[in-house]
């Protein structure tokens, strides 16, 4: 392939990725996918997947291109599907439309597809190429990929702290450590998650509701409407069912309680309860995540106190930390970020800081755990 062709492929794939990002708030449990159709150097059709049960990105782009799709090159961020799911196979639609070439960002890890989409196209005489801007294509769908590849959702832990690493005063007072721009960023993290998860301590102490609030998202009206059309499921980890049904958390809308005690007696007409294994009133968090993945949950945002967030961290269940840092000291009596007693520096978990940016007057640090073997 010529260098010129490689540059063009990357250029149009970048546009397909941009389209896919329009599905940031809505596609779950499906992946975010974008598609661009190019003929004679002109974009003749574009499409993206908006929500599960509705057409995939490719049929949307094919509809926009009409007869101009014949002989065209199709750029799609994820391998076209080859199976009958809630919608018919996109690979067949591309063959029928008579496209000449298909360039994919990455192979679909869904075992129902897993290379069969590209195979179907190649068998029909269509030229295929995969892996263009693959890192970017993967970054679009961390939850879908983790669920398909490992049977677990992608877990993002959001924390907000002072410059001296504290999250609340000893009294529990914490509103607000960070400013409005950071709080809007948190709202957007909630909106893009499939699940926002918290613990009984946070709900009991702070009256937390963990809802997405349109006015606080800081998005344009169209994107706000998309985000509000598919709010995340709010999940409460409550091993001993300590949170009463009249808590603001339950009054704020549908919620799922994950517990390890028999639930039926406690909540006869209350929220749905999921019982998973646990020990002494402590829910086994890995089992909770496996159960969520089995329900099609791609991305979990954990917004919890030091005890639950610390448990996720200690058990190696966190894929990414997003930590908002405010220019304040809260002092040594204030609460720590994570309950995680460590004695030796050698035991301190290593994180790689992958992004650092200002958000209003605060800073946002994104970090991922470095596996012990590679430290
Ligand atoms: N290539 C591609 N484009 C899209 O727009 C998609 N949403 C997908 N999704 C793949 O198909 C599965 C869902 O199928 P149904 O929506 O149930 O028909 C999903 O798991 C992906 O493998 N792929
Ligand atoms: Zn498809």
Tab-separated table of C-alpha atoms and ligand atoms in Angstrom:
chain	number	residue	atom	x	y	z
A	1	UNK	CA	0.000	0.000	0.000
A	2	UNK	CA	1.311	3.448	-0.877
A	3	UNK	CA	2.160	5.967	1.805
A	4	UNK	CA	-0.454	8.273	0.286
A	5	UNK	CA	-3.134	5.598	0.746
A	6	UNK	CA	-2.050	5.015	4.377
A	7	UNK	CA	-2.348	8.750	5.094
A	8	UNK	CA	-5.815	8.890	3.489
A	9	UNK	CA	-6.937	5.831	5.449
A	10	UNK	CA	-5.858	7.455	8.731
A	11	UNK	CA	-7.548	10.726	7.731
A	12	UNK	CA	-10.954	9.156	7.052
A	13	UNK	CA	-10.684	6.835	10.053
A	14	UNK	CA	-10.132	9.909	12.232
A	15	UNK	CA	-13.450	11.267	10.923
A	16	UNK	CA	-15.156	7.917	11.613
A	17	UNK	CA	-13.823	8.049	15.189
A	18	UNK	CA	-15.239	11.560	15.554
A	19	UNK	CA	-18.657	10.264	14.468
A	20	UNK	CA	-18.421	7.304	16.839
A	21	UNK	CA	-17.881	9.696	19.762
A	22	UNK	CA	-21.409	11.034	19.198
A	23	UNK	CA	-22.540	7.756	20.767
A	24	UNK	CA	-20.536	8.379	23.941
A	25	UNK	CA	-23.656	8.605	26.124
A	26	UNK	CA	-26.108	6.266	24.418
A	27	UNK	CA	-24.853	3.055	22.791
A	28	UNK	CA	-24.448	0.855	25.892
A	29	UNK	CA	-24.428	-2.173	25.928
A	30	UNK	CA	-23.349	-1.847	22.300
A	31	UNK	CA	-20.042	-0.246	21.331
A	32	UNK	CA	-19.608	3.290	20.014
A	33	UNK	CA	-19.024	3.004	16.262
A	34	UNK	CA	-18.657	5.524	13.439
A	35	UNK	CA	-18.569	5.013	9.670
A	36	UNK	CA	-17.542	7.112	6.660
A	37	UNK	CA	-18.044	6.183	2.989
A	38	UNK	CA	-15.674	7.723	0.449
A	39	UNK	CA	-15.861	7.610	-3.346
A	40	UNK	CA	-13.518	9.420	-5.752
A	41	UNK	CA	-11.985	11.358	-2.867
A	42	UNK	CA	-15.352	12.654	-1.624
A	43	UNK	CA	-17.261	11.676	1.518
A	44	UNK	CA	-20.593	10.393	0.179
A	45	UNK	CA	-22.084	9.056	3.416
A	46	UNK	CA	-21.557	9.172	7.161
A	47	UNK	CA	-23.213	7.335	10.040
A	48	UNK	CA	-22.856	6.407	13.674
A	49	UNK	CA	-24.524	4.012	16.030
A	50	UNK	CA	-26.867	5.805	18.414
A	51	UNK	CA	-28.421	3.102	20.561
A	52	UNK	CA	-28.897	-0.615	21.000
A	53	UNK	CA	-31.706	-2.029	18.893
A	54	UNK	CA	-31.312	0.702	16.280
A	55	UNK	CA	-29.248	0.434	13.058
A	56	UNK	CA	-25.490	0.124	13.332
A	57	UNK	CA	-23.135	2.779	12.010
A	58	UNK	CA	-22.660	1.067	8.628
A	59	UNK	CA	-26.350	0.895	7.530
A	60	UNK	CA	-26.754	4.503	8.649
A	61	UNK	CA	-23.811	5.537	6.451
A	62	UNK	CA	-25.016	3.338	3.557
A	63	UNK	CA	-28.442	4.989	3.712
A	64	UNK	CA	-26.795	8.414	3.515
A	65	UNK	CA	-24.611	7.342	0.564
A	66	UNK	CA	-27.396	5.663	-1.442
A	67	UNK	CA	-26.192	4.410	-4.843
A	68	UNK	CA	-22.889	6.264	-4.392
A	69	UNK	CA	-21.751	3.445	-2.081
A	70	UNK	CA	-21.116	1.216	-5.112
A	71	UNK	CA	-17.349	0.989	-5.668
A	72	UNK	CA	-16.641	3.137	-2.603
A	73	UNK	CA	-14.296	2.677	0.355
A	74	UNK	CA	-15.935	2.251	3.770
A	75	UNK	CA	-14.125	3.376	6.926
A	76	UNK	CA	-15.569	1.901	10.106
A	77	UNK	CA	-14.105	2.085	13.604
A	78	UNK	CA	-15.074	-1.531	14.443
A	79	UNK	CA	-15.143	-4.591	12.195
A	80	UNK	CA	-18.588	-4.881	10.541
A	81	UNK	CA	-20.744	-7.460	12.296
A	82	UNK	CA	-21.459	-10.822	10.675
A	83	UNK	CA	-24.219	-12.087	12.968
A	84	UNK	CA	-27.954	-11.613	13.392
A	85	UNK	CA	-28.267	-9.776	16.709
A	86	UNK	CA	-30.958	-7.217	17.334
A	87	UNK	CA	-30.164	-6.037	13.783
A	88	UNK	CA	-29.077	-7.893	10.602
A	89	UNK	CA	-25.374	-8.376	9.700
A	90	UNK	CA	-23.662	-5.208	8.465
A	91	UNK	CA	-21.136	-7.223	6.431
A	92	UNK	CA	-24.029	-8.492	4.268
A	93	UNK	CA	-25.367	-4.959	3.825
A	94	UNK	CA	-21.918	-3.811	2.632
A	95	UNK	CA	-21.685	-6.707	0.152
A	96	UNK	CA	-25.179	-5.940	-1.187
A	97	UNK	CA	-24.295	-2.265	-1.565
A	98	UNK	CA	-21.328	-3.238	-3.779
A	99	UNK	CA	-18.592	-1.437	-1.876
A	100	UNK	CA	-15.037	-2.042	-3.138
A	101	UNK	CA	-12.959	-1.715	0.031
A	102	UNK	CA	-13.532	-1.798	3.802
A	103	UNK	CA	-11.073	-0.351	6.313
A	104	UNK	CA	-11.724	-1.158	9.981
A	105	UNK	CA	-10.220	0.382	13.095
A	106	UNK	CA	-10.090	-2.943	14.905
A	107	UNK	CA	-11.448	-6.465	15.007
A	108	UNK	CA	-14.726	-6.889	16.914
A	109	UNK	CA	-13.922	-8.906	20.084
A	110	UNK	CA	-17.547	-10.074	20.303
A	111	UNK	CA	-17.182	-13.873	19.946
A	112	UNK	CA	-20.174	-13.785	17.599
A	113	UNK	CA	-18.080	-11.727	15.161
A	114	UNK	CA	-14.326	-12.003	15.971
A	115	UNK	CA	-12.952	-11.716	12.429
A	116	UNK	CA	-15.933	-13.266	10.632
A	117	UNK	CA	-17.139	-9.864	9.434
A	118	UNK	CA	-13.902	-9.139	7.560
A	119	UNK	CA	-13.800	-12.740	6.336
A	120	UNK	CA	-17.303	-12.435	4.874
A	121	UNK	CA	-16.289	-9.251	3.048
A	122	UNK	CA	-13.056	-10.761	1.711
A	123	UNK	CA	-14.956	-13.844	0.495
A	124	UNK	CA	-17.209	-11.509	-1.486
A	125	UNK	CA	-14.142	-10.036	-3.222
A	126	UNK	CA	-14.022	-6.837	-1.182
A	127	UNK	CA	-10.543	-5.544	-0.327
A	128	UNK	CA	-10.148	-5.366	3.466
A	129	UNK	CA	-7.738	-3.692	5.866
A	130	UNK	CA	-7.919	-3.677	9.673
A	131	UNK	CA	-6.036	-1.930	12.488
A	132	UNK	CA	-6.088	1.669	11.236
A	133	UNK	CA	-5.857	4.019	14.262
A	134	UNK	CA	-6.419	0.930	16.380
A	135	UNK	CA	-5.309	2.517	19.677
A	136	UNK	CA	-7.882	5.293	19.216
A	137	UNK	CA	-10.558	2.769	18.199
A	138	UNK	CA	-9.870	0.728	21.341
A	139	UNK	CA	-9.904	3.837	23.553
A	140	UNK	CA	-13.465	4.593	22.394
A	141	UNK	CA	-14.876	1.431	23.928
A	142	UNK	CA	-12.912	0.425	27.037
A	143	UNK	CA	-15.975	-1.122	28.654
A	144	UNK	CA	-17.258	-3.054	25.647
A	145	UNK	CA	-13.763	-4.472	25.064
A	146	UNK	CA	-13.172	-5.393	28.708
A	147	UNK	CA	-16.577	-7.100	28.905
A	148	UNK	CA	-16.051	-9.039	25.675
A	149	UNK	CA	-12.428	-9.961	26.418
A	150	UNK	CA	-12.572	-10.589	30.192
A	151	UNK	CA	-16.245	-10.843	31.224
A	152	UNK	CA	-15.874	-7.790	33.461
A	153	UNK	CA	-16.865	-4.143	33.062
A	154	UNK	CA	-14.265	-1.364	32.847
A	155	UNK	CA	-14.035	0.207	36.308
A	156	UNK	CA	-13.252	3.896	36.612
A	157	UNK	CA	-12.891	5.279	40.136
A	158	UNK	CA	-13.572	8.987	40.507
A	159	UNK	CA	-12.062	10.743	43.502
A	160	UNK	CA	-11.902	14.387	44.534
A	161	UNK	CA	-9.262	15.563	46.950
A	162	UNK	CA	-7.385	18.499	48.381
A	163	UNK	CA	-3.720	19.163	47.650
A	164	UNK	CA	-2.916	17.274	50.852
A	165	UNK	CA	-4.824	14.215	49.634
A	166	UNK	CA	-7.955	14.575	51.787
A	167	UNK	CA	-11.529	14.093	50.614
A	168	UNK	CA	-13.686	15.466	53.449
A	169	UNK	CA	-13.397	17.058	56.858
A	170	UNK	CA	-13.514	14.693	59.859
A	171	UNK	CA	-17.211	15.662	60.233
A	172	UNK	CA	-17.863	14.387	56.710
A	173	UNK	CA	-18.295	17.908	55.294
A	174	UNK	CA	-17.127	17.857	51.681
A	175	UNK	CA	-19.344	20.199	49.670
A	176	UNK	CA	-17.538	21.507	47.824
A	177	UNK	CA	-13.863	20.725	47.643
A	178	UNK	CA	-13.684	21.173	43.897
A	179	UNK	CA	-15.219	23.942	41.801
A	180	UNK	CA	-18.144	23.929	39.320
A	181	UNK	CA	-16.065	22.961	36.270
A	182	UNK	CA	-14.797	19.816	37.998
A	183	UNK	CA	-18.320	18.997	39.164
A	184	UNK	CA	-19.590	19.325	35.583
A	185	UNK	CA	-16.811	16.988	34.454
A	186	UNK	CA	-18.009	14.472	37.052
A	187	UNK	CA	-21.553	14.785	35.701
A	188	UNK	CA	-20.241	13.916	32.227
A	189	UNK	CA	-18.336	10.913	33.615
A	190	UNK	CA	-21.593	9.740	35.190
A	191	UNK	CA	-23.514	10.260	31.955
A	192	UNK	CA	-21.113	8.184	29.882
A	193	UNK	CA	-21.051	5.298	32.377
A	194	UNK	CA	-23.413	2.328	32.149
A	195	UNK	CA	-23.480	2.179	35.940
A	196	UNK	CA	-22.670	4.668	38.698
A	197	UNK	CA	-21.808	2.659	41.774
A	198	UNK	CA	-21.553	3.687	45.406
A	199	UNK	CA	-21.635	2.246	48.896
A	200	UNK	CA	-23.923	2.392	51.897
A	201	UNK	CA	-21.581	4.712	53.847
A	202	UNK	CA	-21.718	7.396	51.145
A	203	UNK	CA	-25.474	7.157	50.774
A	204	UNK	CA	-26.100	7.215	54.527
A	205	UNK	CA	-23.597	9.941	55.376
A	206	UNK	CA	-23.977	12.301	52.403
A	207	UNK	CA	-27.522	11.592	51.213
A	208	UNK	CA	-25.857	10.913	47.837
A	209	UNK	CA	-28.211	10.421	44.883
A	210	UNK	CA	-25.625	10.066	42.070
A	211	UNK	CA	-28.019	11.263	39.384
A	212	UNK	CA	-27.107	12.988	36.123
A	213	UNK	CA	-28.441	16.539	36.093
A	214	UNK	CA	-28.999	18.129	32.675
A	215	UNK	CA	-28.290	21.672	33.863
A	216	UNK	CA	-24.907	20.666	35.308
A	217	UNK	CA	-23.527	18.714	32.346
A	218	UNK	CA	-22.188	21.784	30.555
A	219	UNK	CA	-23.040	20.273	27.135
A	220	UNK	CA	-24.841	21.701	24.105
A	221	UNK	CA	-28.622	21.039	24.002
A	222	UNK	CA	-28.474	18.151	21.496
A	223	UNK	CA	-25.757	16.285	23.402
A	224	UNK	CA	-27.520	16.980	26.705
A	225	UNK	CA	-30.698	15.448	25.268
A	226	UNK	CA	-28.736	12.360	24.182
A	227	UNK	CA	-27.063	12.050	27.597
A	228	UNK	CA	-30.340	12.453	29.477
A	229	UNK	CA	-32.118	9.926	27.232
A	230	UNK	CA	-30.085	7.064	28.675
A	231	UNK	CA	-29.088	7.752	32.285
A	232	UNK	CA	-26.740	5.273	33.967
A	233	UNK	CA	-28.126	2.650	36.305
A	234	UNK	CA	-27.402	3.673	39.910
A	235	UNK	CA	-26.017	0.752	41.892
A	236	UNK	CA	-25.679	0.585	45.657
A	237	UNK	CA	-23.319	-1.920	47.271
A	238	UNK	CA	-24.996	-2.594	50.590
A	239	UNK	CA	-23.880	-5.916	52.060
A	240	UNK	CA	-26.071	-5.668	55.150
A	241	UNK	CA	-28.952	-3.675	53.594
A	242	UNK	CA	-28.371	-0.742	55.907
A	243	UNK	CA	-29.793	1.964	53.639
A	244	UNK	CA	-33.521	2.577	54.311
A	245	UNK	CA	-35.996	2.748	51.456
A	246	UNK	CA	-36.779	6.386	52.259
A	247	UNK	CA	-33.162	7.441	51.537
A	248	UNK	CA	-32.833	10.165	48.862
A	249	UNK	CA	-30.850	7.663	46.772
A	250	UNK	CA	-33.926	5.469	46.289
A	251	UNK	CA	-36.281	8.402	45.807
A	252	UNK	CA	-34.140	9.699	42.930
A	253	UNK	CA	-35.173	6.966	40.466
A	254	UNK	CA	-34.515	3.342	39.548
A	255	UNK	CA	-31.610	1.702	41.347
A	256	UNK	CA	-30.104	-1.723	41.822
A	257	UNK	CA	-28.915	-2.917	45.226
A	258	UNK	CA	-26.131	-5.485	45.343
A	259	UNK	CA	-26.032	-7.318	48.622
A	260	UNK	CA	-24.858	-10.584	50.121
A	261	UNK	CA	-27.819	-11.190	52.420
A	262	UNK	CA	-31.135	-12.600	51.252
A	263	UNK	CA	-32.931	-9.583	49.934
A	264	UNK	CA	-36.551	-10.482	49.352
A	265	UNK	CA	-37.712	-9.980	52.940
A	266	UNK	CA	-36.037	-6.612	53.289
A	267	UNK	CA	-37.352	-4.898	50.154
A	268	UNK	CA	-40.771	-6.395	49.318
A	269	UNK	CA	-41.740	-3.545	46.964
A	270	UNK	CA	-38.438	-1.733	46.824
A	271	UNK	CA	-35.597	-1.555	44.316
A	272	UNK	CA	-34.292	-4.621	42.553
A	273	UNK	CA	-31.805	-6.571	44.680
A	274	UNK	CA	-29.034	-8.751	43.368
A	275	UNK	CA	-27.545	-11.240	45.805
A	276	UNK	CA	-23.894	-12.161	45.262
A	277	UNK	CA	-21.399	-14.004	47.472
A	278	UNK	CA	-19.924	-12.116	50.398
A	279	UNK	CA	-18.311	-12.564	53.780
A	280	UNK	CA	-19.566	-10.996	57.011
A	281	UNK	CA	-21.751	-8.477	55.249
A	282	UNK	CA	-19.032	-7.513	52.755
A	283	UNK	CA	-20.079	-8.012	49.155
A	284	UNK	CA	-17.507	-9.814	47.030
A	285	UNK	CA	-16.755	-7.015	44.599
A	286	UNK	CA	-15.427	-9.189	41.785
A	287	UNK	CA	-18.667	-11.233	41.896
A	288	UNK	CA	-20.648	-7.982	41.779
A	289	UNK	CA	-18.713	-6.876	38.685
A	290	UNK	CA	-19.136	-10.256	36.981
A	291	UNK	CA	-22.897	-10.019	37.624
A	292	UNK	CA	-23.007	-6.505	36.157
A	293	UNK	CA	-21.060	-7.591	33.049
A	294	UNK	CA	-23.511	-10.475	32.595
A	295	UNK	CA	-26.251	-7.832	32.418
A	296	UNK	CA	-24.378	-6.035	29.616
A	297	UNK	CA	-22.766	-3.344	31.764
A	298	UNK	CA	-19.732	-1.931	29.946
A	299	UNK	CA	-18.455	0.911	32.139
A	300	UNK	CA	-18.793	1.357	35.891
A	301	UNK	CA	-18.057	4.691	37.556
A	302	UNK	CA	-17.279	4.173	41.238
A	303	UNK	CA	-18.065	7.213	43.380
A	304	UNK	CA	-17.547	5.987	46.891
A	305	UNK	CA	-15.894	6.758	50.190
A	306	UNK	CA	-12.415	5.633	51.244
A	307	UNK	CA	-13.570	2.218	52.380
A	308	UNK	CA	-15.331	0.994	49.215
A	309	UNK	CA	-12.996	2.822	46.812
A	310	UNK	CA	-10.062	1.406	48.814
A	311	UNK	CA	-11.499	-2.109	48.545
A	312	UNK	CA	-11.790	-1.837	44.748
A	313	UNK	CA	-8.203	-0.561	44.630
A	314	UNK	CA	-6.750	-3.188	46.954
A	315	UNK	CA	-8.457	-6.020	45.105
A	316	UNK	CA	-6.957	-4.873	41.799
A	317	UNK	CA	-10.377	-4.214	40.280
A	318	UNK	CA	-9.717	-0.659	39.088
A	319	UNK	CA	-8.888	0.086	35.450
A	320	UNK	CA	-8.593	3.856	35.755
A	321	UNK	CA	-8.579	6.535	38.428
A	322	UNK	CA	-9.856	10.025	37.654
A	323	UNK	CA	-8.786	12.259	40.519
A	324	UNK	CA	-9.843	15.902	40.771
A	325	UNK	CA	-7.358	17.907	42.809
A	326	UNK	CA	-8.392	21.206	44.421
A	327	UNK	CA	-6.044	23.952	45.586
A	328	UNK	CA	-6.899	23.507	49.270
A	329	UNK	CA	-5.392	21.906	52.352
A	330	UNK	CA	-7.931	20.137	54.559
A	331	UNK	CA	-5.479	19.251	57.319
A	332	UNK	CA	-4.448	16.030	58.992
A	333	UNK	CA	-7.787	15.415	60.772
A	334	UNK	CA	-9.586	15.248	57.425
A	335	UNK	CA	-10.477	11.964	55.708
A	336	UNK	CA	-8.020	10.119	53.452
A	337	UNK	CA	-8.576	9.300	49.800
A	338	UNK	CA	-8.511	5.513	50.176
A	339	UNK	CA	-8.499	3.175	53.158
A	340	UNK	CA	-5.414	1.227	52.217
A	341	UNK	CA	-2.976	0.628	55.053
A	342	UNK	CA	0.535	0.143	53.677
A	343	UNK	CA	3.676	-0.262	55.731
A	344	UNK	CA	6.530	-0.451	53.276
A	345	UNK	CA	7.211	1.819	50.337
A	346	UNK	CA	8.009	-1.330	48.369
A	347	UNK	CA	4.345	-2.318	48.735
A	348	UNK	CA	3.034	0.998	47.397
A	349	UNK	CA	1.092	0.335	44.201
A	350	UNK	CA	2.551	2.037	41.141
A	351	UNK	CA	0.306	4.111	38.906
A	352	UNK	CA	1.037	5.608	35.504
A	353	UNK	CA	-0.330	9.102	35.068
A	354	UNK	CA	-1.834	9.115	31.584
A	355	UNK	CA	-3.391	12.576	31.515
A	356	UNK	CA	-3.180	15.798	33.492
A	357	UNK	CA	-5.275	18.839	32.699
A	358	UNK	CA	-6.733	21.938	34.308
A	359	UNK	CA	-10.496	21.911	34.892
A	360	UNK	CA	-11.516	25.392	35.977
A	361	UNK	CA	-9.434	26.150	39.079
A	362	UNK	CA	-8.830	22.446	39.769
A	363	UNK	CA	-6.707	19.750	38.122
A	364	UNK	CA	-7.815	16.433	36.764
A	365	UNK	CA	-5.343	13.555	37.001
A	366	UNK	CA	-6.005	10.338	35.114
A	367	UNK	CA	-3.937	7.355	36.205
A	368	UNK	CA	-3.901	3.632	35.536
A	369	UNK	CA	-2.479	0.880	37.747
A	370	UNK	CA	0.837	-0.565	36.599
A	371	UNK	CA	0.793	-4.366	37.019
A	372	UNK	CA	3.245	-5.417	39.771
A	373	UNK	CA	5.229	-7.613	37.354
A	374	UNK	CA	6.127	-4.641	35.140
A	375	UNK	CA	7.256	-2.270	37.966
B	1	LIG	N1	-19.458	-2.773	13.319
B	1	LIG	C1	-20.425	-2.443	14.209
B	1	LIG	N2	-21.100	-1.283	14.034
B	1	LIG	C2	-21.974	-0.904	14.937
B	1	LIG	O1	-22.576	0.273	14.782
B	1	LIG	C3	-22.276	-1.724	16.029
B	1	LIG	N3	-23.182	-1.337	16.967
B	1	LIG	C4	-21.600	-2.961	16.139
B	1	LIG	N4	-21.896	-3.809	17.143
B	1	LIG	C5	-21.598	-5.230	17.136
B	1	LIG	O2	-22.808	-5.953	17.025
B	1	LIG	C6	-23.255	-6.349	18.331
B	1	LIG	C7	-24.640	-5.851	18.595
B	1	LIG	O3	-25.503	-6.290	17.599
B	1	LIG	P1	-27.068	-5.866	17.645
B	1	LIG	O4	-27.129	-4.375	17.867
B	1	LIG	O5	-27.696	-6.637	18.747
B	1	LIG	O6	-27.580	-6.267	16.291
B	1	LIG	C8	-22.271	-5.766	19.316
B	1	LIG	O7	-22.075	-6.632	20.421
B	1	LIG	C9	-21.015	-5.642	18.452
B	1	LIG	O8	-20.395	-6.893	18.327
B	1	LIG	N5	-20.662	-3.281	15.221
B	2	LIG	ZN1	-23.420	-4.341	12.475
